Coordinates of C-alpha atoms in Angstrom, one line a residue:
X1 CA 101.1 -30.8 28.9
X2 CA 98.8 -33.0 29.7
X3 CA 98.8 -36.5 31.9
X4 CA 98.7 -38.8 28.6
X5 CA 101.7 -41.2 27.9
X6 CA 104.0 -39.5 25.5
X7 CA 104.6 -41.3 22.3
X8 CA 107.2 -40.8 20.1
X9 CA 108.6 -42.2 16.9
X10 CA 109.8 -45.3 17.6
X11 CA 113.4 -47.2 16.5
X12 CA 113.4 -50.0 14.2
X13 CA 115.2 -53.1 15.2
X14 CA 115.2 -56.9 14.1
X15 CA 112.5 -58.9 15.6
X16 CA 113.3 -60.8 18.8
X17 CA 115.7 -58.4 19.3
X18 CA 114.0 -56.7 21.7
X19 CA 114.0 -53.1 20.1
X20 CA 110.3 -52.2 19.0
X21 CA 109.9 -52.6 15.3
X22 CA 109.1 -49.6 13.0
X23 CA 105.4 -48.7 13.2
X24 CA 104.8 -49.6 17.0
X25 CA 104.5 -47.1 19.0
X26 CA 106.7 -46.4 22.1
X27 CA 104.8 -45.2 25.0
X28 CA 106.6 -44.6 28.8
X29 CA 104.0 -46.2 32.2
X30 CA 105.0 -43.4 34.8
X31 CA 104.6 -47.0 37.1
X32 CA 107.8 -48.2 35.6
X33 CA 109.6 -45.0 36.5
X34 CA 112.6 -46.1 38.9
X35 CA 112.7 -43.4 41.6
X36 CA 116.4 -42.8 43.7
X37 CA 116.7 -44.4 47.0
X38 CA 117.4 -42.2 50.1
X39 CA 120.3 -42.5 51.9
X40 CA 120.7 -42.0 55.5
X41 CA 121.4 -38.5 54.9
X42 CA 118.1 -38.3 52.7
X43 CA 116.2 -40.3 55.6
X44 CA 117.7 -37.6 57.7
X45 CA 116.8 -34.8 56.2
X46 CA 113.1 -36.4 55.2
X47 CA 112.6 -36.8 59.0
X48 CA 113.7 -32.8 59.7
X49 CA 111.2 -31.4 57.1
X50 CA 108.7 -33.9 58.6
X51 CA 109.1 -32.7 61.8
X52 CA 109.5 -28.7 61.4
X53 CA 106.3 -28.9 59.1
X54 CA 103.7 -26.4 60.3
X55 CA 101.5 -29.1 60.4
X56 CA 103.3 -31.4 62.9
X57 CA 104.0 -28.3 65.2
X58 CA 100.0 -28.0 65.3
X59 CA 99.4 -31.7 65.5
X60 CA 102.4 -31.8 68.4
X61 CA 100.6 -28.7 69.9
X62 CA 96.6 -30.7 69.6
X63 CA 99.0 -33.4 71.2
X64 CA 100.0 -31.6 74.0
X65 CA 96.6 -30.2 75.0
X66 CA 95.3 -33.8 74.7
X67 CA 98.2 -34.9 77.2
X68 CA 97.5 -32.3 79.9
X69 CA 93.9 -33.5 80.2
X70 CA 94.9 -36.3 82.6
X71 CA 96.4 -33.4 84.8
X72 CA 92.8 -31.9 85.3
X73 CA 91.0 -35.4 85.6
X74 CA 93.1 -37.2 88.5
X75 CA 94.4 -35.6 91.5
X76 CA 98.4 -34.8 91.0
X77 CA 100.7 -35.8 93.6
X78 CA 102.9 -32.4 93.4
X79 CA 99.3 -30.6 94.4
X80 CA 97.6 -33.0 96.5
X81 CA 99.2 -35.9 97.7
X82 CA 96.3 -36.8 100.2
X83 CA 93.6 -37.0 97.6
X84 CA 96.3 -38.7 95.2
X85 CA 96.8 -41.5 98.2
X86 CA 93.2 -41.6 98.9
X87 CA 92.6 -42.1 95.3
X88 CA 94.8 -45.2 95.1
X89 CA 93.3 -46.7 97.7
X90 CA 90.1 -46.2 96.6
X91 CA 91.2 -48.1 93.6
X92 CA 93.3 -50.9 94.1
X93 CA 93.2 -51.7 90.4
X94 CA 93.1 -48.9 88.1
X95 CA 95.4 -46.9 90.8
X96 CA 98.7 -48.6 90.3
X97 CA 98.4 -48.8 86.5
X98 CA 97.6 -45.0 86.3
X99 CA 100.4 -44.6 88.5
X100 CA 102.7 -46.5 86.4
X101 CA 101.8 -44.7 83.1
X102 CA 102.4 -40.8 85.2
X103 CA 98.7 -39.9 85.3
X104 CA 99.4 -38.6 88.8
X105 CA 101.9 -36.5 87.9
X106 CA 101.2 -36.0 84.2
X107 CA 104.0 -32.8 83.9
X108 CA 107.0 -34.6 85.2
X109 CA 106.1 -37.7 83.1
X110 CA 108.6 -38.9 80.4
X111 CA 105.8 -38.9 77.9
X112 CA 104.7 -35.6 78.5
X113 CA 108.3 -34.2 78.4
X114 CA 109.0 -35.8 75.2
X115 CA 105.7 -34.1 73.7
X116 CA 107.0 -31.0 75.0
X117 CA 110.8 -31.2 73.2
X118 CA 109.3 -32.1 70.2
X119 CA 107.1 -29.5 70.2
X120 CA 110.0 -27.3 71.2
X121 CA 112.3 -28.8 68.3
X122 CA 109.6 -28.1 65.6
X123 CA 108.7 -25.0 66.7
X124 CA 112.2 -24.0 66.3
X125 CA 112.6 -25.2 62.8
X126 CA 109.5 -23.6 61.6
X127 CA 110.2 -20.3 63.1
X128 CA 114.2 -19.9 62.4
X129 CA 113.8 -20.2 58.6
X130 CA 110.5 -17.6 58.5
X131 CA 112.6 -15.2 60.7
X132 CA 115.2 -14.9 58.0
X133 CA 112.3 -14.6 55.3
X134 CA 110.5 -12.2 57.0
X135 CA 114.3 -10.1 57.9
X136 CA 114.4 -10.1 53.8
X137 CA 111.2 -9.0 53.0
X138 CA 111.7 -6.0 55.4
X139 CA 114.8 -4.9 54.0
X140 CA 113.2 -5.5 50.4
X141 CA 111.2 -2.3 49.0
X142 CA 107.8 -3.1 48.1
X143 CA 106.6 -4.6 44.8
X144 CA 106.2 -2.7 41.6
X145 CA 102.5 -1.8 40.7
X146 CA 101.0 -5.0 38.3
X147 CA 100.5 -3.9 35.1
X148 CA 96.6 -4.7 35.2
X149 CA 95.2 -2.8 38.4
X150 CA 91.3 -3.6 37.7
X151 CA 92.2 -7.3 38.5
X152 CA 93.2 -6.6 42.1
X153 CA 90.8 -6.8 45.0
X154 CA 89.7 -3.3 45.5
X155 CA 90.3 -0.5 42.9
X156 CA 89.0 2.5 41.1
X157 CA 90.0 5.3 38.8
X158 CA 89.5 9.1 38.6
X159 CA 90.3 11.6 36.4
X160 CA 92.4 14.9 38.5
X161 CA 93.2 17.9 37.5
X162 CA 96.7 17.2 39.0
X163 CA 99.7 16.2 37.6
X164 CA 100.9 12.7 37.6
X165 CA 103.5 13.8 40.2
X166 CA 101.2 15.7 42.2
X167 CA 98.8 13.0 42.3
X168 CA 101.7 10.6 43.5
X169 CA 102.4 13.1 46.0
X170 CA 99.3 13.4 47.1
X171 CA 98.5 9.8 47.4
X172 CA 101.8 9.4 49.1
X173 CA 101.0 11.8 51.9
X174 CA 97.3 10.4 52.5
X175 CA 99.3 6.7 53.3
X176 CA 101.0 8.2 56.5
X177 CA 103.9 6.8 58.0
X178 CA 102.4 3.2 58.6
X179 CA 102.9 2.5 55.1
X180 CA 106.4 1.6 53.2
X181 CA 106.5 3.3 49.9
X182 CA 108.3 2.9 47.1
X183 CA 108.3 5.4 44.0
X184 CA 110.6 3.9 41.1
X185 CA 109.4 6.9 39.0
X186 CA 107.0 10.0 39.2
X187 CA 104.1 8.5 37.9
X188 CA 103.6 5.2 40.1
X189 CA 103.4 4.4 43.5
X190 CA 103.3 1.1 45.8
X191 CA 102.9 0.8 49.5
X192 CA 102.6 -2.1 51.9
X193 CA 102.2 -1.9 55.6
X194 CA 101.3 -4.7 58.3
X195 CA 103.9 -6.6 58.6
X196 CA 103.6 -6.0 62.4
X197 CA 101.2 -9.2 61.6
X198 CA 103.9 -11.3 60.6
X199 CA 106.0 -10.1 63.2
X200 CA 103.5 -10.9 65.8
X201 CA 103.2 -14.4 64.6
X202 CA 106.8 -15.0 65.0
X203 CA 106.8 -13.4 68.3
X204 CA 104.1 -15.7 69.6
X205 CA 105.8 -18.6 68.2
X206 CA 109.0 -17.3 70.0
X207 CA 107.0 -16.7 73.2
X208 CA 106.0 -20.4 72.9
X209 CA 109.5 -21.3 72.9
X210 CA 110.0 -19.4 75.8
X211 CA 107.4 -20.7 78.2
X212 CA 108.8 -24.1 77.3
X213 CA 112.4 -23.0 77.8
X214 CA 110.6 -21.7 80.8
X215 CA 109.0 -24.8 82.4
X216 CA 112.1 -26.7 81.6
X217 CA 114.4 -24.6 83.5
X218 CA 111.9 -24.4 86.3
X219 CA 111.6 -28.6 86.5
X220 CA 115.5 -28.8 86.4
X221 CA 116.3 -26.3 89.0
X222 CA 113.3 -25.5 90.4
X223 CA 111.5 -27.7 93.5
X224 CA 108.6 -27.4 95.4
X225 CA 107.3 -29.1 98.6
X226 CA 103.8 -29.5 101.0
X227 CA 103.2 -29.5 104.7
X228 CA 100.5 -29.5 106.7
X229 CA 101.0 -27.3 109.9
X230 CA 98.9 -26.9 112.8
X231 CA 97.7 -23.9 114.5
X232 CA 100.5 -23.3 116.9
X233 CA 102.7 -25.2 115.1
X234 CA 106.0 -24.0 113.0
X235 CA 107.9 -25.3 109.9
X236 CA 111.4 -24.7 108.9
X237 CA 112.8 -25.1 105.0
X238 CA 114.4 -28.1 105.1
X239 CA 114.0 -30.9 103.0
X240 CA 113.0 -33.1 106.1
X241 CA 110.2 -31.0 107.2
X242 CA 108.4 -31.7 104.1
X243 CA 105.6 -34.0 103.6
X244 CA 106.4 -34.6 100.3
X245 CA 109.1 -32.7 98.3
X246 CA 109.9 -33.0 94.8
X247 CA 113.1 -31.1 93.5
X248 CA 114.8 -31.0 90.3
X249 CA 117.9 -33.4 89.4
X250 CA 120.7 -29.7 89.6
X251 CA 119.0 -28.9 93.1
X252 CA 121.0 -29.4 96.5
X253 CA 118.5 -29.7 99.0
X254 CA 121.1 -28.7 101.6
X255 CA 121.3 -25.3 100.2
X256 CA 117.9 -24.6 101.0
X257 CA 117.8 -21.0 102.6
X258 CA 116.9 -21.4 106.2
X259 CA 113.4 -19.6 106.6
X260 CA 111.1 -20.6 109.1
X261 CA 107.2 -19.3 109.4
X262 CA 104.9 -20.1 112.3
X263 CA 101.0 -20.2 112.2
X264 CA 99.6 -17.8 114.9
X265 CA 96.0 -18.8 113.6
X266 CA 93.9 -19.8 110.9
X267 CA 90.8 -17.8 110.2
X268 CA 87.9 -19.8 107.9
X269 CA 84.1 -19.1 107.3
X270 CA 81.6 -21.0 105.5
X271 CA 78.4 -20.4 103.8
X272 CA 76.0 -21.2 106.6
X273 CA 72.7 -19.3 105.2
X274 CA 70.4 -21.1 102.7
X275 CA 70.1 -18.6 99.6
X276 CA 73.2 -16.5 100.8
X277 CA 75.5 -15.7 98.3
X278 CA 77.0 -19.0 97.9
X279 CA 75.9 -22.8 98.0
X280 CA 75.7 -23.9 101.7
X281 CA 78.7 -25.0 103.2
X282 CA 80.8 -23.6 100.7
X283 CA 84.3 -22.4 102.0
X284 CA 83.7 -18.2 101.9
X285 CA 87.6 -17.5 103.2
X286 CA 90.2 -18.8 104.7
X287 CA 93.2 -16.3 106.5
X288 CA 96.4 -17.5 108.1
X289 CA 97.9 -15.4 110.2
X290 CA 101.7 -16.3 110.5
X291 CA 105.0 -15.0 111.7
X292 CA 108.4 -15.3 109.2
X293 CA 111.8 -15.3 110.2
X294 CA 113.4 -14.7 106.9
X295 CA 116.8 -16.0 108.3
X296 CA 118.4 -17.0 111.5
X297 CA 119.1 -14.2 113.6
X298 CA 116.4 -12.0 111.1
X299 CA 113.7 -9.8 113.2
X300 CA 110.5 -11.9 113.1
X301 CA 107.6 -10.6 110.6
X302 CA 104.1 -10.9 111.0
X303 CA 102.3 -11.5 107.4
X304 CA 98.7 -12.7 106.4
X305 CA 98.5 -15.5 104.1
X306 CA 95.5 -16.1 101.8
X307 CA 94.6 -17.9 98.9
X308 CA 95.6 -16.6 95.7
X309 CA 97.9 -14.3 97.7
X310 CA 101.2 -16.1 98.6
X311 CA 104.3 -14.7 100.4
X312 CA 107.7 -14.6 99.2
X313 CA 110.6 -16.1 101.2
X314 CA 114.3 -17.1 100.2
X315 CA 113.6 -16.9 96.8
X316 CA 110.3 -19.2 97.2
X317 CA 106.6 -18.7 97.3
X318 CA 104.5 -19.9 100.3
X319 CA 100.8 -20.7 99.1
X320 CA 97.9 -21.1 101.2
X321 CA 96.1 -24.3 99.4
X322 CA 93.9 -26.1 102.2
X323 CA 93.0 -26.6 105.9
X324 CA 91.6 -29.2 107.9
X325 CA 91.4 -29.9 111.8
X326 CA 93.6 -31.7 113.9
X327 CA 92.2 -32.8 116.9
X328 CA 94.2 -32.4 120.2
X329 CA 94.3 -36.2 121.4
X330 CA 96.5 -37.6 124.9
X331 CA 96.6 -41.2 125.0
X332 CA 97.9 -42.9 128.6
X333 CA 99.3 -46.4 129.5
X334 CA 97.4 -48.3 131.8
X335 CA 100.0 -46.6 134.8
X336 CA 98.3 -43.2 133.7
X337 CA 101.6 -42.0 131.9
X338 CA 101.0 -39.8 129.0
X339 CA 102.3 -41.7 125.9
X340 CA 100.6 -39.4 123.2
X341 CA 99.5 -36.1 123.3
X342 CA 99.5 -33.6 120.3
X343 CA 97.4 -31.8 117.5
X344 CA 96.9 -35.2 114.8
X345 CA 95.7 -34.2 111.5
X346 CA 93.1 -35.6 109.7
X347 CA 92.4 -35.2 106.2
X348 CA 88.9 -34.0 104.9
X349 CA 87.1 -36.6 102.7
X350 CA 83.6 -34.5 101.2
X351 CA 82.5 -31.0 101.5
X352 CA 81.2 -31.3 104.9
X353 CA 84.9 -32.3 106.2
X354 CA 84.7 -35.1 107.4
X355 CA 87.9 -36.3 107.8
X356 CA 90.2 -39.7 107.9
X357 CA 93.5 -40.2 109.9
X358 CA 95.2 -42.6 112.2
X359 CA 96.6 -41.8 115.9
X360 CA 99.9 -43.9 116.3
X361 CA 100.8 -44.9 120.1
X362 CA 104.6 -46.3 119.2
X363 CA 105.5 -45.8 123.3
X364 CA 102.5 -47.9 124.5
X365 CA 102.9 -50.9 126.6
X366 CA 103.0 -54.1 126.1
X367 CA 101.7 -53.5 123.0
X368 CA 101.6 -50.3 120.3
X369 CA 98.8 -48.9 119.7
X370 CA 96.9 -47.4 116.9
X371 CA 93.9 -45.4 116.6
X372 CA 91.6 -45.1 113.2
X373 CA 88.5 -43.1 112.2
X374 CA 87.3 -39.9 111.4
X375 CA 86.5 -36.7 112.7
X376 CA 83.7 -35.0 111.9
X377 CA 83.0 -31.3 112.6
X378 CA 79.4 -31.5 113.0
X379 CA 78.4 -34.9 113.9
X380 CA 75.0 -37.0 113.3
X381 CA 74.7 -40.9 113.3
X382 CA 72.3 -41.6 110.8
X383 CA 70.6 -45.1 109.9
X384 CA 71.9 -45.6 106.7
X385 CA 75.4 -43.8 106.3
X386 CA 76.7 -43.9 110.3
X387 CA 78.2 -41.0 111.5
X388 CA 78.9 -38.6 109.0
X389 CA 79.4 -34.4 109.1
X390 CA 76.4 -32.1 108.2
X391 CA 78.3 -29.2 107.9
X392 CA 82.3 -28.4 107.6
X393 CA 82.5 -25.9 110.4
X394 CA 83.5 -27.5 114.1
X395 CA 80.0 -26.9 115.5
X396 CA 79.1 -30.4 117.2
X397 CA 83.1 -32.0 116.9
X398 CA 82.9 -35.7 117.4
X399 CA 85.7 -38.6 117.1
X400 CA 84.6 -42.1 115.6
X401 CA 87.5 -44.3 116.3
X402 CA 88.5 -47.6 116.3
X403 CA 91.8 -49.6 117.6
X404 CA 94.3 -51.9 116.7
X405 CA 97.3 -53.3 118.7
X406 CA 100.6 -55.0 117.4
X407 CA 103.6 -53.4 115.5
X408 CA 103.1 -50.2 113.9
X409 CA 105.6 -50.4 111.3
X410 CA 106.4 -54.5 110.6
X411 CA 109.9 -54.9 109.1
X412 CA 110.6 -51.0 109.0
X413 CA 108.2 -50.8 106.9
X414 CA 107.5 -46.9 105.5
X415 CA 103.6 -46.1 105.3
X416 CA 101.4 -42.9 105.3
X417 CA 101.2 -40.9 108.8
X418 CA 97.4 -40.6 108.1
X419 CA 96.9 -44.6 107.3
X420 CA 97.7 -47.9 109.8
X421 CA 99.3 -50.9 108.0
X422 CA 97.4 -53.5 109.8
X423 CA 99.4 -56.3 108.6
X424 CA 101.0 -57.3 112.0
X425 CA 98.1 -55.9 114.0
X426 CA 95.0 -56.9 115.4
X427 CA 91.9 -55.3 116.2
X428 CA 90.9 -54.6 119.3
X429 CA 87.2 -56.3 121.2
X430 CA 84.8 -54.5 123.1
X431 CA 84.5 -55.6 126.7
X432 CA 82.3 -58.4 125.9
X433 CA 85.2 -60.2 124.1
X434 CA 82.5 -60.3 120.8
X435 CA 82.0 -56.7 119.2
X436 CA 85.4 -54.9 117.4
X437 CA 85.6 -51.6 119.7
X438 CA 84.1 -48.5 118.9
X439 CA 85.0 -44.9 120.6
X440 CA 83.0 -42.1 120.4
X441 CA 84.4 -38.9 121.9
X442 CA 83.0 -35.2 121.7
X443 CA 85.9 -32.8 123.4
X444 CA 87.0 -32.7 126.9
X445 CA 85.8 -36.7 127.1
X446 CA 87.8 -39.3 128.2
X447 CA 87.4 -42.7 127.4
X448 CA 89.0 -45.6 129.7
X449 CA 90.4 -48.5 126.9
X450 CA 89.6 -52.3 127.9
X451 CA 92.0 -54.6 129.3
X452 CA 94.0 -52.3 131.1
X453 CA 95.4 -50.5 128.1
X454 CA 95.1 -46.9 129.3
X455 CA 92.5 -44.6 128.1
X456 CA 92.1 -41.8 125.4
X457 CA 91.3 -38.1 126.0
X458 CA 89.9 -35.7 123.1
X459 CA 91.1 -32.4 124.3
X460 CA 90.1 -29.5 121.8
X461 CA 89.9 -29.2 118.0
X462 CA 92.9 -27.3 116.4
X463 CA 93.1 -26.4 112.7
X464 CA 95.7 -26.8 110.1
X465 CA 96.9 -25.1 106.7
X466 CA 97.9 -26.8 104.2
X467 CA 101.1 -25.2 102.6
X468 CA 103.0 -25.7 99.2
X469 CA 106.2 -24.3 99.2
X470 CA 107.9 -23.5 95.6
X471 CA 111.0 -22.6 94.1
X472 CA 110.9 -21.5 90.5
X473 CA 114.1 -19.1 89.1
X474 CA 112.1 -19.2 85.7
X475 CA 109.1 -18.1 86.5
X476 CA 109.2 -14.3 85.8
X477 CA 111.0 -15.4 82.3
X478 CA 107.8 -17.7 81.7
X479 CA 105.0 -15.2 82.5
X480 CA 107.1 -12.2 80.5
X481 CA 106.8 -15.0 77.5
X482 CA 103.0 -15.6 78.5
X483 CA 102.9 -12.0 78.1
X484 CA 104.3 -11.4 75.0
X485 CA 102.7 -14.1 73.8
X486 CA 99.1 -12.7 74.7
X487 CA 100.4 -9.5 72.8
X488 CA 101.6 -11.1 69.6
X489 CA 98.1 -12.8 69.0
X490 CA 96.6 -9.5 69.5
X491 CA 98.5 -7.8 66.7
X492 CA 97.9 -10.7 64.5
X493 CA 94.1 -10.2 65.1
X494 CA 94.0 -6.3 64.9
X495 CA 96.7 -5.7 62.0
X496 CA 95.9 -5.9 58.5
X497 CA 98.3 -6.9 55.7
X498 CA 97.9 -4.4 53.0
X499 CA 99.4 -3.5 49.5
X500 CA 98.5 -0.3 48.1
X501 CA 99.3 0.5 44.0
X502 CA 99.2 4.1 42.5
X503 CA 99.4 4.8 38.8
X504 CA 98.9 8.5 37.5
X505 CA 99.1 8.7 33.6
X506 CA 98.7 12.4 32.3
X507 CA 96.0 13.2 29.9
X508 CA 96.5 15.1 26.5
X509 CA 93.7 18.1 27.7
X510 CA 95.8 18.5 30.7
X511 CA 95.5 16.5 34.3
X512 CA 96.0 13.0 35.1
X513 CA 94.3 9.9 34.8
X514 CA 94.9 8.2 38.5
X515 CA 94.2 4.4 39.1
X516 CA 94.3 3.2 42.6
X517 CA 94.2 -0.6 44.2
X518 CA 94.6 -2.1 47.4
X519 CA 94.8 -5.9 48.2
X520 CA 94.9 -7.4 51.3
X521 CA 95.9 -11.2 52.9
X522 CA 92.7 -11.3 55.1
X523 CA 89.4 -10.3 55.3
X524 CA 89.5 -6.5 55.7
X525 CA 86.4 -4.2 55.3
X526 CA 88.2 -1.4 55.5
X527 CA 90.2 -1.7 52.2
X528 CA 87.3 -0.1 50.2
X529 CA 87.2 3.0 52.6
X530 CA 91.5 2.7 52.3
X531 CA 91.1 2.9 48.4
X532 CA 88.7 5.9 48.1
X533 CA 90.5 7.7 50.5
X534 CA 93.9 7.3 48.2
X535 CA 91.9 8.2 45.5
X536 CA 90.2 11.5 46.8
X537 CA 93.5 12.6 48.1
X538 CA 95.0 12.3 44.9
X539 CA 92.4 13.8 42.6
X540 CA 92.4 16.7 44.5
X541 CA 89.2 18.5 46.4
X542 CA 86.9 17.4 43.4
X543 CA 87.6 14.0 41.6
X544 CA 85.9 13.4 38.6
X545 CA 85.0 9.3 38.4
X546 CA 86.7 8.1 35.2
X547 CA 86.1 4.3 35.5
X548 CA 84.0 1.6 37.6
X549 CA 84.6 1.5 41.2
X550 CA 84.2 -1.7 43.3
X551 CA 85.7 -5.3 43.7
X552 CA 87.1 -7.6 41.0
X553 CA 88.5 -10.7 41.4

């Protein structure tokens, strides 16, 4: 049948009646064919078929990978809230728009959730029908032997002294137990193997579904929080104690298991030799020594917390994410009364741990005081950049601060503990009344503030540890799904899908003529050796060639 228009004998009619007269050919125009209209059910079926096609699943998987890129480019609030806050402050125009689009919390954003939910439905629609087809294929016998074996990918023919029945039996024994074998008669054999390849394919997609389900369960019933704990300080697992916390819609914060930990010490070392094992100033190791209490009344236990070596408590996992410095600062009012004295965490801004922070003194009189500035572990003052740190370890620590006075929290507005809200504050001047006040303090130094405002003392330097505490009820399920996906992928790469056919025909002079052919659904370098091995087994110890050996496509 060709694509030419169909011409048939015309009907006759009266001129002008619309019916062709005799002798006029009737030609059907394909463009004039009226297709049936899709109703609501038809449109639903069409949309479902489009969504559950493998092409759509691959497109959604690619879209998911692209959607995850912002999580690697921009800081994530759930992982490093300090860096996220700093980025928003450094990019006042771009930052709020990125925040509205969810780029600082990519994996919890609505658009990312929509992508992986569509991917879940698409994979489900792809896998379930294929599982049914695969199950039927496993129960069906191998296909019958083709009539023209020489047309298959690999084939050979030999003459054997054995009878057809003996040749078929020898070929079956040569294939071993890995093949599903069918012998509809005693003179032919069909066998196939490699169904583990398709099983691995289906398991891989099921494992992807498992990962998606695990992530969803962790998002709904899981929680994660971050907290900064200075050396010598402690932490109790309550929602109010976290610096930042996020929990799923099915989580009850009042049901948190009340475990506690105390940060006894924090060991940190940096590469201090040029040409050493790492880059100069690069962190070499962080180790936190903590004392944990699993529940109220339980015996304390000393544990070691390291990067990539978390500890488990109360169904939650405690990770050591970072570290920094918390200078111990004391502020006294004009009468000498201590109105502030504690270790104050400063947040590192560069690889040399130049750290920014704020010291808020709401108890100061007559006005509240707010110090702002930088902590410098190894401080120097340069002409171009001013005060900087040239090494991350605390070898020459110093504080470079300025001072504001006024209301720290205007109208009760919430603000970061690491920055000052200067909406209702004024910057304090130096004694000359012209220049702004700049303070430079080293450990043990006390500086008197102008205007009978008291004094500030830099007592010593402590460290702090940044802890991330997470509870994910599906983490082992997600891990198992990932391992299953890896194993299934390996099975797809290693297992070959093969079909082998053998036919033996008795010769008039005795013996038989044996044909062996095989085909594979993928590139298979061992297919020719398989054919030769089966032919050798079917032909006996000294097979005689009876036809062309090789490849025919």
